[in-house]
PDB file of C-alpha atoms in Angstrom:
ATOM      1  CA  MET A  20       4.033 -12.909   7.627  1.00  0.00           C
ATOM      2  CA  THR A  21       2.061 -15.097   8.495  1.00  0.00           C
ATOM      3  CA  ILE A  22      -0.691 -14.130  10.290  1.00  0.00           C
ATOM      4  CA  ASP A  23      -2.721 -16.908  12.085  1.00  0.00           C
ATOM      5  CA  ARG A  24      -6.580 -14.391  12.524  1.00  0.00           C
ATOM      6  CA  ARG A  25      -7.461 -17.445  14.937  1.00  0.00           C
ATOM      7  CA  MET A  26      -4.184 -16.268  17.191  1.00  0.00           C
ATOM      8  CA  LEU A  27      -4.873 -11.968  16.050  1.00  0.00           C
ATOM      9  CA  LEU A  28      -9.657 -11.890  17.531  1.00  0.00           C
ATOM     10  CA  ARG A  29      -8.590 -14.654  20.566  1.00  0.00           C
ATOM     11  CA  GLY A  30      -8.880 -13.904  23.618  1.00  0.00           C
ATOM     12  CA  MET A  31     -10.912 -11.181  22.750  1.00  0.00           C
ATOM     13  CA  GLY A  32     -14.800 -11.211  23.581  1.00  0.00           C
ATOM     14  CA  ARG A  33     -16.261 -10.420  19.351  1.00  0.00           C
ATOM     15  CA  ALA A  34     -19.432  -9.015  20.830  1.00  0.00           C
ATOM     16  CA  ALA A  35     -16.905  -5.801  22.300  1.00  0.00           C
ATOM     17  CA  ALA A  36     -14.615  -6.285  19.138  1.00  0.00           C
ATOM     18  CA  ALA A  37     -17.434  -5.279  16.879  1.00  0.00           C
ATOM     19  CA  GLY A  38     -18.897  -3.025  18.533  1.00  0.00           C
ATOM     20  CA  VAL A  39     -14.756  -1.018  18.789  1.00  0.00           C
ATOM     21  CA  VAL A  40     -14.186  -1.614  15.130  1.00  0.00           C
ATOM     22  CA  GLY A  41     -18.121  -1.009  13.827  1.00  0.00           C
ATOM     23  CA  ALA A  42     -17.462   2.933  15.120  1.00  0.00           C
ATOM     24  CA  ALA A  43     -14.064   2.924  14.253  1.00  0.00           C
ATOM     25  CA  LEU A  44     -15.045   1.945  10.383  1.00  0.00           C
ATOM     26  CA  ALA A  45     -18.768   4.733  11.610  1.00  0.00           C
ATOM     27  CA  ALA A  46     -15.611   6.849  12.320  1.00  0.00           C
ATOM     28  CA  GLY A  47     -13.297   6.571   9.780  1.00  0.00           C
ATOM     29  CA  ASP A  48     -16.193   6.933   7.251  1.00  0.00           C
ATOM     30  CA  THR A  49     -18.057  10.665   8.754  1.00  0.00           C
ATOM     31  CA  GLY A  50     -14.591  12.035   9.325  1.00  0.00           C
ATOM     32  CA  ARG A  51     -13.320  11.071   5.729  1.00  0.00           C
ATOM     33  CA  ARG A  52     -14.382  14.720   4.438  1.00  0.00           C
ATOM     34  CA  ALA A  53     -12.415  16.278   7.249  1.00  0.00           C
ATOM     35  CA  ALA A  54      -9.823  13.714   7.179  1.00  0.00           C
ATOM     36  CA  THR A  55      -9.403  15.425   3.220  1.00  0.00           C
ATOM     37  CA  ALA A  56      -9.570  18.776   4.004  1.00  0.00           C
ATOM     38  CA  ARG A  57      -6.442  18.936   6.086  1.00  0.00           C
ATOM     39  CA  GLN A  58      -4.327  16.188   3.762  1.00  0.00           C
ATOM     40  CA  SER A  59      -4.929  19.541   0.479  1.00  0.00           C
ATOM     41  CA  HIS A  60      -3.175  21.873   1.401  1.00  0.00           C
ATOM     42  CA  ALA A  61       0.029  19.854   0.798  1.00  0.00           C
ATOM     43  CA  ARG A  62      -1.034  18.162  -1.743  1.00  0.00           C
ATOM     44  CA  ALA A  63       1.280  17.625  -5.252  1.00  0.00           C
ATOM     45  CA  GLU A  64      -0.266  19.963  -8.030  1.00  0.00           C
ATOM     46  CA  PRO A  65      -2.294  17.266 -10.136  1.00  0.00           C
ATOM     47  CA  ALA A  66      -0.200  16.381 -13.795  1.00  0.00           C
ATOM     48  CA  ALA A  67      -2.136  17.568 -16.854  1.00  0.00           C
ATOM     49  CA  PRO A  68      -3.201  15.736 -18.643  1.00  0.00           C
ATOM     50  CA  TRP A  69      -3.333  12.644 -16.580  1.00  0.00           C
ATOM     51  CA  ALA A  70      -4.694  13.445 -13.308  1.00  0.00           C
ATOM     52  CA  ALA A  71      -7.048  10.305 -11.962  1.00  0.00           C
ATOM     53  CA  ALA A  72      -9.389  10.946  -9.607  1.00  0.00           C
ATOM     54  CA  GLN A  73      -8.502  10.382  -5.727  1.00  0.00           C
ATOM     55  CA  PRO A  74     -10.093   8.012  -4.329  1.00  0.00           C
ATOM     56  CA  ALA A  75     -11.778   7.161  -0.742  1.00  0.00           C
ATOM     57  CA  VAL A  76      -9.744   6.388   1.662  1.00  0.00           C
ATOM     58  CA  VAL A  77     -10.512   5.157   5.736  1.00  0.00           C
ATOM     59  CA  PRO A  78      -8.192   7.203   7.862  1.00  0.00           C
ATOM     60  CA  ARG A  79      -5.584   6.458  10.193  1.00  0.00           C
ATOM     61  CA  THR A  80      -8.611   6.383  12.747  1.00  0.00           C
ATOM     62  CA  ALA A  81      -9.913   3.642  11.686  1.00  0.00           C
ATOM     63  CA  TRP A  82      -7.395   1.573  13.232  1.00  0.00           C
ATOM     64  CA  GLN A  83      -4.480   3.197  14.672  1.00  0.00           C
ATOM     65  CA  ALA A  84      -4.821   2.598  18.405  1.00  0.00           C
ATOM     66  CA  ALA A  85      -3.235   5.978  19.609  1.00  0.00           C
ATOM     67  CA  PRO A  86      -1.446   7.771  17.938  1.00  0.00           C
ATOM     68  CA  VAL A  87       2.474   7.139  16.850  1.00  0.00           C
ATOM     69  CA  ARG A  88       5.303   8.293  18.843  1.00  0.00           C
ATOM     70  CA  ARG A  89       8.360   9.437  16.540  1.00  0.00           C
ATOM     71  CA  ARG A  90      12.158   8.437  17.270  1.00  0.00           C
ATOM     72  CA  LYS A  91      12.700  11.326  13.594  1.00  0.00           C
ATOM     73  CA  PRO A  92      10.636  13.480  12.016  1.00  0.00           C
ATOM     74  CA  THR A  93       8.593  12.322   8.582  1.00  0.00           C
ATOM     75  CA  LEU A  94      10.482  11.479   5.611  1.00  0.00           C
ATOM     76  CA  THR A  95       9.039  12.681   2.410  1.00  0.00           C
ATOM     77  CA  ALA A  96      11.055  12.262  -1.099  1.00  0.00           C
ATOM     78  CA  SER A  97      10.640  15.332  -4.252  1.00  0.00           C
ATOM     79  CA  ALA A  98       7.663  12.866  -6.206  1.00  0.00           C
ATOM     80  CA  VAL A  99       6.676   9.216  -6.721  1.00  0.00           C
ATOM     81  CA  LYS A 100       8.129   6.865  -9.286  1.00  0.00           C
ATOM     82  CA  ALA A 101       6.786   3.816  -9.199  1.00  0.00           C
ATOM     83  CA  VAL A 102       4.214   1.497  -6.937  1.00  0.00           C
ATOM     84  CA  PHE A 103       4.654  -1.964  -4.797  1.00  0.00           C
ATOM     85  CA  ILE A 104       2.411  -4.031  -4.705  1.00  0.00           C
ATOM     86  CA  HIS A 105       2.884  -6.798  -1.814  1.00  0.00           C
ATOM     87  CA  HIS A 106       0.034  -8.743   0.544  1.00  0.00           C
ATOM     88  CA  THR A 107       0.449  -9.549   4.107  1.00  0.00           C
ATOM     89  CA  ASN A 108       0.083 -13.247   3.461  1.00  0.00           C
ATOM     90  CA  SER A 109      -3.028 -13.532   5.965  1.00  0.00           C
ATOM     91  CA  GLY A 110      -5.399 -14.938   5.544  1.00  0.00           C
ATOM     92  CA  ASN A 111      -9.091 -14.553   2.738  1.00  0.00           C
ATOM     93  CA  ASP A 112     -12.387 -15.404   4.939  1.00  0.00           C
ATOM     94  CA  TYR A 113     -11.638 -11.694   7.117  1.00  0.00           C
ATOM     95  CA  THR A 114     -14.773 -10.087   7.316  1.00  0.00           C
ATOM     96  CA  ARG A 115     -14.579  -5.837   6.146  1.00  0.00           C
ATOM     97  CA  ARG A 116     -15.479  -5.211  10.683  1.00  0.00           C
ATOM     98  CA  GLU A 117     -12.417  -7.604  11.088  1.00  0.00           C
ATOM     99  CA  VAL A 118      -9.518  -5.490   8.773  1.00  0.00           C
ATOM    100  CA  PRO A 119      -8.780  -2.660  11.606  1.00  0.00           C
ATOM    101  CA  ASP A 120      -7.367  -5.594  13.792  1.00  0.00           C
ATOM    102  CA  LEU A 121      -4.954  -7.159  10.972  1.00  0.00           C
ATOM    103  CA  ILE A 122      -4.022  -4.091  10.589  1.00  0.00           C
ATOM    104  CA  ARG A 123      -3.140  -2.390  14.172  1.00  0.00           C
ATOM    105  CA  TYR A 124      -1.921  -6.466  14.777  1.00  0.00           C
ATOM    106  CA  LEU A 125       0.099  -6.362  11.409  1.00  0.00           C
ATOM    107  CA  SER A 126       1.637  -2.331  12.515  1.00  0.00           C
ATOM    108  CA  GLY A 127       2.804  -3.674  15.943  1.00  0.00           C
ATOM    109  CA  ASP A 128       4.885  -6.131  14.662  1.00  0.00           C
ATOM    110  CA  HIS A 129       6.373  -3.226  12.329  1.00  0.00           C
ATOM    111  CA  THR A 130       6.799  -0.644  14.936  1.00  0.00           C
ATOM    112  CA  GLU A 131       7.456  -2.987  18.470  1.00  0.00           C
ATOM    113  CA  ASN A 132       9.166  -6.734  16.993  1.00  0.00           C
ATOM    114  CA  ARG A 133      10.395  -4.359  13.242  1.00  0.00           C
ATOM    115  CA  ASP A 134      11.297  -1.708  15.580  1.00  0.00           C
ATOM    116  CA  TRP A 135      10.150   0.705  12.344  1.00  0.00           C
ATOM    117  CA  ASP A 136       8.931   4.708  13.686  1.00  0.00           C
ATOM    118  CA  ASP A 137       5.323   2.794  12.046  1.00  0.00           C
ATOM    119  CA  VAL A 138       3.460   0.976   9.844  1.00  0.00           C
ATOM    120  CA  GLY A 139       5.712   0.062   6.493  1.00  0.00           C
ATOM    121  CA  TYR A 140       3.190   0.336   3.921  1.00  0.00           C
ATOM    122  CA  ASN A 141       1.870   3.353   2.525  1.00  0.00           C
ATOM    123  CA  PHE A 142      -1.906   1.935   1.651  1.00  0.00           C
ATOM    124  CA  PHE A 143      -3.582  -1.164   2.071  1.00  0.00           C
ATOM    125  CA  VAL A 144      -6.269  -2.758  -0.179  1.00  0.00           C
ATOM    126  CA  ASP A 145      -8.782  -5.548   1.868  1.00  0.00           C
ATOM    127  CA  ARG A 146     -10.836  -7.657  -0.025  1.00  0.00           C
ATOM    128  CA  THR A 147     -14.322  -5.925  -0.807  1.00  0.00           C
ATOM    129  CA  GLY A 148     -12.681  -2.917  -2.049  1.00  0.00           C
ATOM    130  CA  THR A 149     -11.624  -0.865   0.860  1.00  0.00           C
ATOM    131  CA  ILE A 150      -8.403   0.705   0.591  1.00  0.00           C
ATOM    132  CA  TYR A 151      -6.748   2.366   4.157  1.00  0.00           C
ATOM    133  CA  GLU A 152      -4.080   4.534   4.791  1.00  0.00           C
ATOM    134  CA  GLY A 153      -0.875   2.872   6.337  1.00  0.00           C
ATOM    135  CA  ARG A 154       2.254   4.915   7.160  1.00  0.00           C
ATOM    136  CA  ALA A 155       0.882   8.324   8.238  1.00  0.00           C
ATOM    137  CA  GLY A 156       2.804  11.700   6.658  1.00  0.00           C
ATOM    138  CA  GLY A 157      -1.024  12.680   4.165  1.00  0.00           C
ATOM    139  CA  ILE A 158      -1.956  10.102   1.807  1.00  0.00           C
ATOM    140  CA  ALA A 159      -1.364  12.444  -1.494  1.00  0.00           C
ATOM    141  CA  ASN A 160       2.107  13.054   0.029  1.00  0.00           C
ATOM    142  CA  PRO A 161       5.287  10.789  -1.059  1.00  0.00           C
ATOM    143  CA  VAL A 162       5.671   9.961   1.883  1.00  0.00           C
ATOM    144  CA  VAL A 163       8.929   7.480   2.497  1.00  0.00           C
ATOM    145  CA  GLY A 164       7.639   3.867   3.648  1.00  0.00           C
ATOM    146  CA  ALA A 165       9.598   0.422   4.512  1.00  0.00           C
ATOM    147  CA  HIS A 166       7.855  -1.794   2.096  1.00  0.00           C
ATOM    148  CA  THR A 167      10.728  -3.044  -0.033  1.00  0.00           C
ATOM    149  CA  MET A 168      14.701  -2.996   1.660  1.00  0.00           C
ATOM    150  CA  GLY A 169      16.536  -0.787  -0.907  1.00  0.00           C
ATOM    151  CA  PHE A 170      13.871   1.344  -3.258  1.00  0.00           C
ATOM    152  CA  ASN A 171      11.204   2.499  -0.675  1.00  0.00           C
ATOM    153  CA  ILE A 172      12.029   6.801  -2.144  1.00  0.00           C
ATOM    154  CA  GLY A 173       9.812   7.667  -4.420  1.00  0.00           C
ATOM    155  CA  THR A 174       7.771   4.961  -4.533  1.00  0.00           C
ATOM    156  CA  VAL A 175       4.728   3.999  -2.007  1.00  0.00           C
ATOM    157  CA  GLY A 176       3.718   0.765  -1.100  1.00  0.00           C
ATOM    158  CA  VAL A 177       0.769  -0.820  -1.486  1.00  0.00           C
ATOM    159  CA  ALA A 178      -0.401  -4.237   0.404  1.00  0.00           C
ATOM    160  CA  ALA A 179      -3.909  -6.104  -0.709  1.00  0.00           C
ATOM    161  CA  ILE A 180      -4.910  -8.172   2.643  1.00  0.00           C
ATOM    162  CA  GLY A 181      -4.978 -11.623   2.330  1.00  0.00           C
ATOM    163  CA  SER A 182      -2.715 -14.746   0.530  1.00  0.00           C
ATOM    164  CA  PHE A 183      -2.570 -14.938  -3.101  1.00  0.00           C
ATOM    165  CA  GLY A 184      -0.438 -17.285  -3.003  1.00  0.00           C
ATOM    166  CA  ALA A 185      -0.533 -19.994  -6.914  1.00  0.00           C
ATOM    167  CA  GLY A 186      -4.225 -20.732  -7.823  1.00  0.00           C
ATOM    168  CA  SER A 187      -6.008 -18.401  -5.415  1.00  0.00           C
ATOM    169  CA  THR A 188      -8.190 -15.719  -6.888  1.00  0.00           C
ATOM    170  CA  VAL A 189      -8.338 -12.081  -5.956  1.00  0.00           C
ATOM    171  CA  PRO A 190     -11.470 -10.040  -5.579  1.00  0.00           C
ATOM    172  CA  ALA A 191     -12.515  -8.147  -8.574  1.00  0.00           C
ATOM    173  CA  PRO A 192     -13.147  -4.891  -6.149  1.00  0.00           C
ATOM    174  CA  MET A 193     -10.140  -5.418  -4.090  1.00  0.00           C
ATOM    175  CA  LEU A 194      -8.292  -5.715  -8.662  1.00  0.00           C
ATOM    176  CA  GLU A 195      -9.917  -2.294  -8.733  1.00  0.00           C
ATOM    177  CA  ALA A 196      -9.480  -0.385  -5.121  1.00  0.00           C
ATOM    178  CA  ILE A 197      -5.254  -0.445  -6.066  1.00  0.00           C
ATOM    179  CA  ALA A 198      -5.697  -0.221  -9.803  1.00  0.00           C
ATOM    180  CA  ARG A 199      -7.134   3.879  -8.742  1.00  0.00           C
ATOM    181  CA  LEU A 200      -5.269   4.279  -5.813  1.00  0.00           C
ATOM    182  CA  SER A 201      -1.966   3.395  -8.240  1.00  0.00           C
ATOM    183  CA  ALA A 202      -4.101   6.235 -11.444  1.00  0.00           C
ATOM    184  CA  TRP A 203      -3.745   8.532  -8.730  1.00  0.00           C
ATOM    185  CA  LYS A 204      -0.992   8.879  -6.820  1.00  0.00           C
ATOM    186  CA  LEU A 205       0.976   8.347  -9.978  1.00  0.00           C
ATOM    187  CA  GLY A 206      -0.964  10.043 -11.842  1.00  0.00           C
ATOM    188  CA  LEU A 207       0.073  13.844  -9.778  1.00  0.00           C
ATOM    189  CA  TYR A 208       3.496  13.207 -11.049  1.00  0.00           C
ATOM    190  CA  GLY A 209       3.183  12.629 -14.128  1.00  0.00           C
ATOM    191  CA  VAL A 210       4.075   9.104 -13.954  1.00  0.00           C
ATOM    192  CA  ASP A 211       2.696   6.405 -16.577  1.00  0.00           C
ATOM    193  CA  PRO A 212       0.992   3.052 -14.979  1.00  0.00           C
ATOM    194  CA  ARG A 213       2.134   1.366 -18.239  1.00  0.00           C
ATOM    195  CA  GLY A 214       5.161   2.779 -18.098  1.00  0.00           C
ATOM    196  CA  SER A 215       9.000   2.230 -16.300  1.00  0.00           C
ATOM    197  CA  THR A 216      11.576   3.631 -14.342  1.00  0.00           C
ATOM    198  CA  VAL A 217      15.483   3.819 -12.957  1.00  0.00           C
ATOM    199  CA  LEU A 218      15.912   3.485  -9.552  1.00  0.00           C
ATOM    200  CA  VAL A 219      18.480   3.624  -6.997  1.00  0.00           C
ATOM    201  CA  SER A 220      19.212   1.108  -4.761  1.00  0.00           C
ATOM    202  CA  THR A 221      19.674   2.557  -1.016  1.00  0.00           C
ATOM    203  CA  ASN A 222      20.709  -0.710   0.643  1.00  0.00           C
ATOM    204  CA  ASP A 223      22.254  -3.752   0.281  1.00  0.00           C
ATOM    205  CA  ASP A 224      20.425  -6.423   1.282  1.00  0.00           C
ATOM    206  CA  SER A 225      18.002  -5.461  -1.022  1.00  0.00           C
ATOM    207  CA  LYS A 226      18.107  -7.866  -4.673  1.00  0.00           C
ATOM    208  CA  TYR A 227      20.241  -5.020  -6.183  1.00  0.00           C
ATOM    209  CA  PRO A 228      23.270  -3.461  -4.307  1.00  0.00           C
ATOM    210  CA  LYS A 229      23.298  -0.523  -3.151  1.00  0.00           C
ATOM    211  CA  GLY A 230      24.216   2.115  -5.990  1.00  0.00           C
ATOM    212  CA  SER A 231      22.536  -0.087  -8.889  1.00  0.00           C
ATOM    213  CA  ARG A 232      20.137   1.256 -11.127  1.00  0.00           C
ATOM    214  CA  VAL A 233      17.468  -0.375 -11.789  1.00  0.00           C
ATOM    215  CA  VAL A 234      14.785  -0.177 -14.170  1.00  0.00           C
ATOM    216  CA  PHE A 235      11.301  -1.344 -12.719  1.00  0.00           C
ATOM    217  CA  HIS A 236       7.609  -1.232 -13.931  1.00  0.00           C
ATOM    218  CA  THR A 237       6.294   1.955 -13.056  1.00  0.00           C
ATOM    219  CA  ILE A 238       3.578  -0.331 -11.016  1.00  0.00           C
ATOM    220  CA  SER A 239       5.761  -3.237  -9.861  1.00  0.00           C
ATOM    221  CA  GLY A 240       5.221  -6.925  -7.252  1.00  0.00           C
ATOM    222  CA  HIS A 241       7.681  -6.595  -4.024  1.00  0.00           C
ATOM    223  CA  ARG A 242      10.200  -9.498  -5.545  1.00  0.00           C
ATOM    224  CA  ASP A 243      10.756  -8.006  -8.336  1.00  0.00           C
ATOM    225  CA  GLY A 244      13.291  -5.608  -5.724  1.00  0.00           C
ATOM    226  CA  TYR A 245      13.040  -7.932  -3.487  1.00  0.00           C
ATOM    227  CA  TRP A 246      13.520 -11.810  -2.262  1.00  0.00           C
ATOM    228  CA  THR A 247      10.326 -12.508  -1.718  1.00  0.00           C
ATOM    229  CA  ARG A 248       7.643 -15.152  -3.810  1.00  0.00           C
ATOM    230  CA  CYS A 249       5.501 -11.209  -2.230  1.00  0.00           C
ATOM    231  CA  PRO A 250       2.882 -10.648  -3.995  1.00  0.00           C
ATOM    232  CA  GLY A 251       2.229 -13.959  -4.578  1.00  0.00           C
ATOM    233  CA  THR A 252       1.253 -15.528  -7.641  1.00  0.00           C
ATOM    234  CA  ALA A 253      -2.091 -15.135  -8.372  1.00  0.00           C
ATOM    235  CA  LEU A 254      -2.032 -11.276  -7.265  1.00  0.00           C
ATOM    236  CA  TYR A 255       2.146 -10.821  -9.706  1.00  0.00           C
ATOM    237  CA  THR A 256       0.697 -12.725 -12.543  1.00  0.00           C
ATOM    238  CA  LEU A 257      -2.569  -9.431 -13.151  1.00  0.00           C
ATOM    239  CA  LEU A 258       0.162  -6.692 -12.727  1.00  0.00           C
ATOM    240  CA  PRO A 259      -0.862  -6.279 -16.386  1.00  0.00           C
ATOM    241  CA  GLN A 260      -3.993  -6.442 -15.341  1.00  0.00           C
ATOM    242  CA  ILE A 261      -4.172  -3.572 -13.342  1.00  0.00           C
ATOM    243  CA  ARG A 262      -1.314  -1.143 -14.894  1.00  0.00           C
ATOM    244  CA  ASP A 263      -3.234  -1.426 -18.439  1.00  0.00           C
ATOM    245  CA  ARG A 264      -6.647  -0.102 -15.892  1.00  0.00           C
ATOM    246  CA  ALA A 265      -4.825   2.798 -14.612  1.00  0.00           C
ATOM    247  CA  ALA A 266      -4.066   3.603 -17.192  1.00  0.00           C
ATOM    248  CA  ARG A 267      -6.831   4.063 -18.595  1.00  0.00           C
ATOM    249  CA  LEU A 268      -8.249   5.740 -15.500  1.00  0.00           C
ATOM    250  CA  GLN A 269      -5.448   8.395 -16.611  1.00  0.00           C
ATOM    251  CA  SER A 270      -7.072   8.559 -19.780  1.00  0.00           C
ATOM    252  CA  ARG A 271      -4.044   8.037 -20.971  1.00  0.00           C
ATOM    253  CA  PRO A 272      -3.919   6.634 -24.992  1.00  0.00           C
ATOM    254  CA  SER A 273      -3.270   3.981 -26.237  1.00  0.00           C
ATOM    255  CA  GLY A 274      -0.224   2.521 -27.451  1.00  0.00           C
ATOM    256  CA  PRO A 275       3.950   2.456 -26.490  1.00  0.00           C
ATOM    257  CA  ALA A 276       3.663   3.443 -22.439  1.00  0.00           C
ATOM    258  CA  SER A 277       6.019   6.596 -21.799  1.00  0.00           C
ATOM    259  CA  THR A 278       9.331   5.774 -19.203  1.00  0.00           C
ATOM    260  CA  ALA A 279      10.021   8.207 -15.997  1.00  0.00           C
TER     261      ALA A 279
END
């Protein structure tokens, strides 16, 4: 989906918008420790010795306009087996203050136009390397998202905010944040970021018919599971670099990767 950021911000008083977003970010920074503490009771136990440190995550309160009115309970899987990387295809010239508005716009599209219960992605990462909580349910929990049709169960959807088609530059802080987030989430379940895993398609409209058993990299791109160019050629070609960095963050030795 392509977003015209000028349309998104048109009609908003820039000063007012900056004030609201700045306050939300300040509240997110102030409340991060409290949010983490609230979620810690449901956190999966790290699978030693491959646990990686949890990166800082800005909570939903930084961008959420109002609590989600759910039509059904949050779905969770038994474990996380893979991470799917996406891009929002929304341009790269945004500022950090504009990020909450961008996420709110995407959330509105998912819930209002697509009639989903919540935003589809589990996490967002901006150009500065800041990570934002996406879908509700607890950042450490194996929450089932709506990001890769047919392969949402047991996976995590991470959306890089921007457009990363061929010839684009992917900011180094963004790559590092994606690697840190992937290392932590996969490490909770002992999954090697350089490895592979088998996922079973749940939808005939995915790239593979329902019931198909498909081997994926444990860090894959959206295009690996669905008919799309997402996450853009520039970002997709850097996935091996992200896998290697995430494995190092898990303190894994060099050599053959394990298979989940």
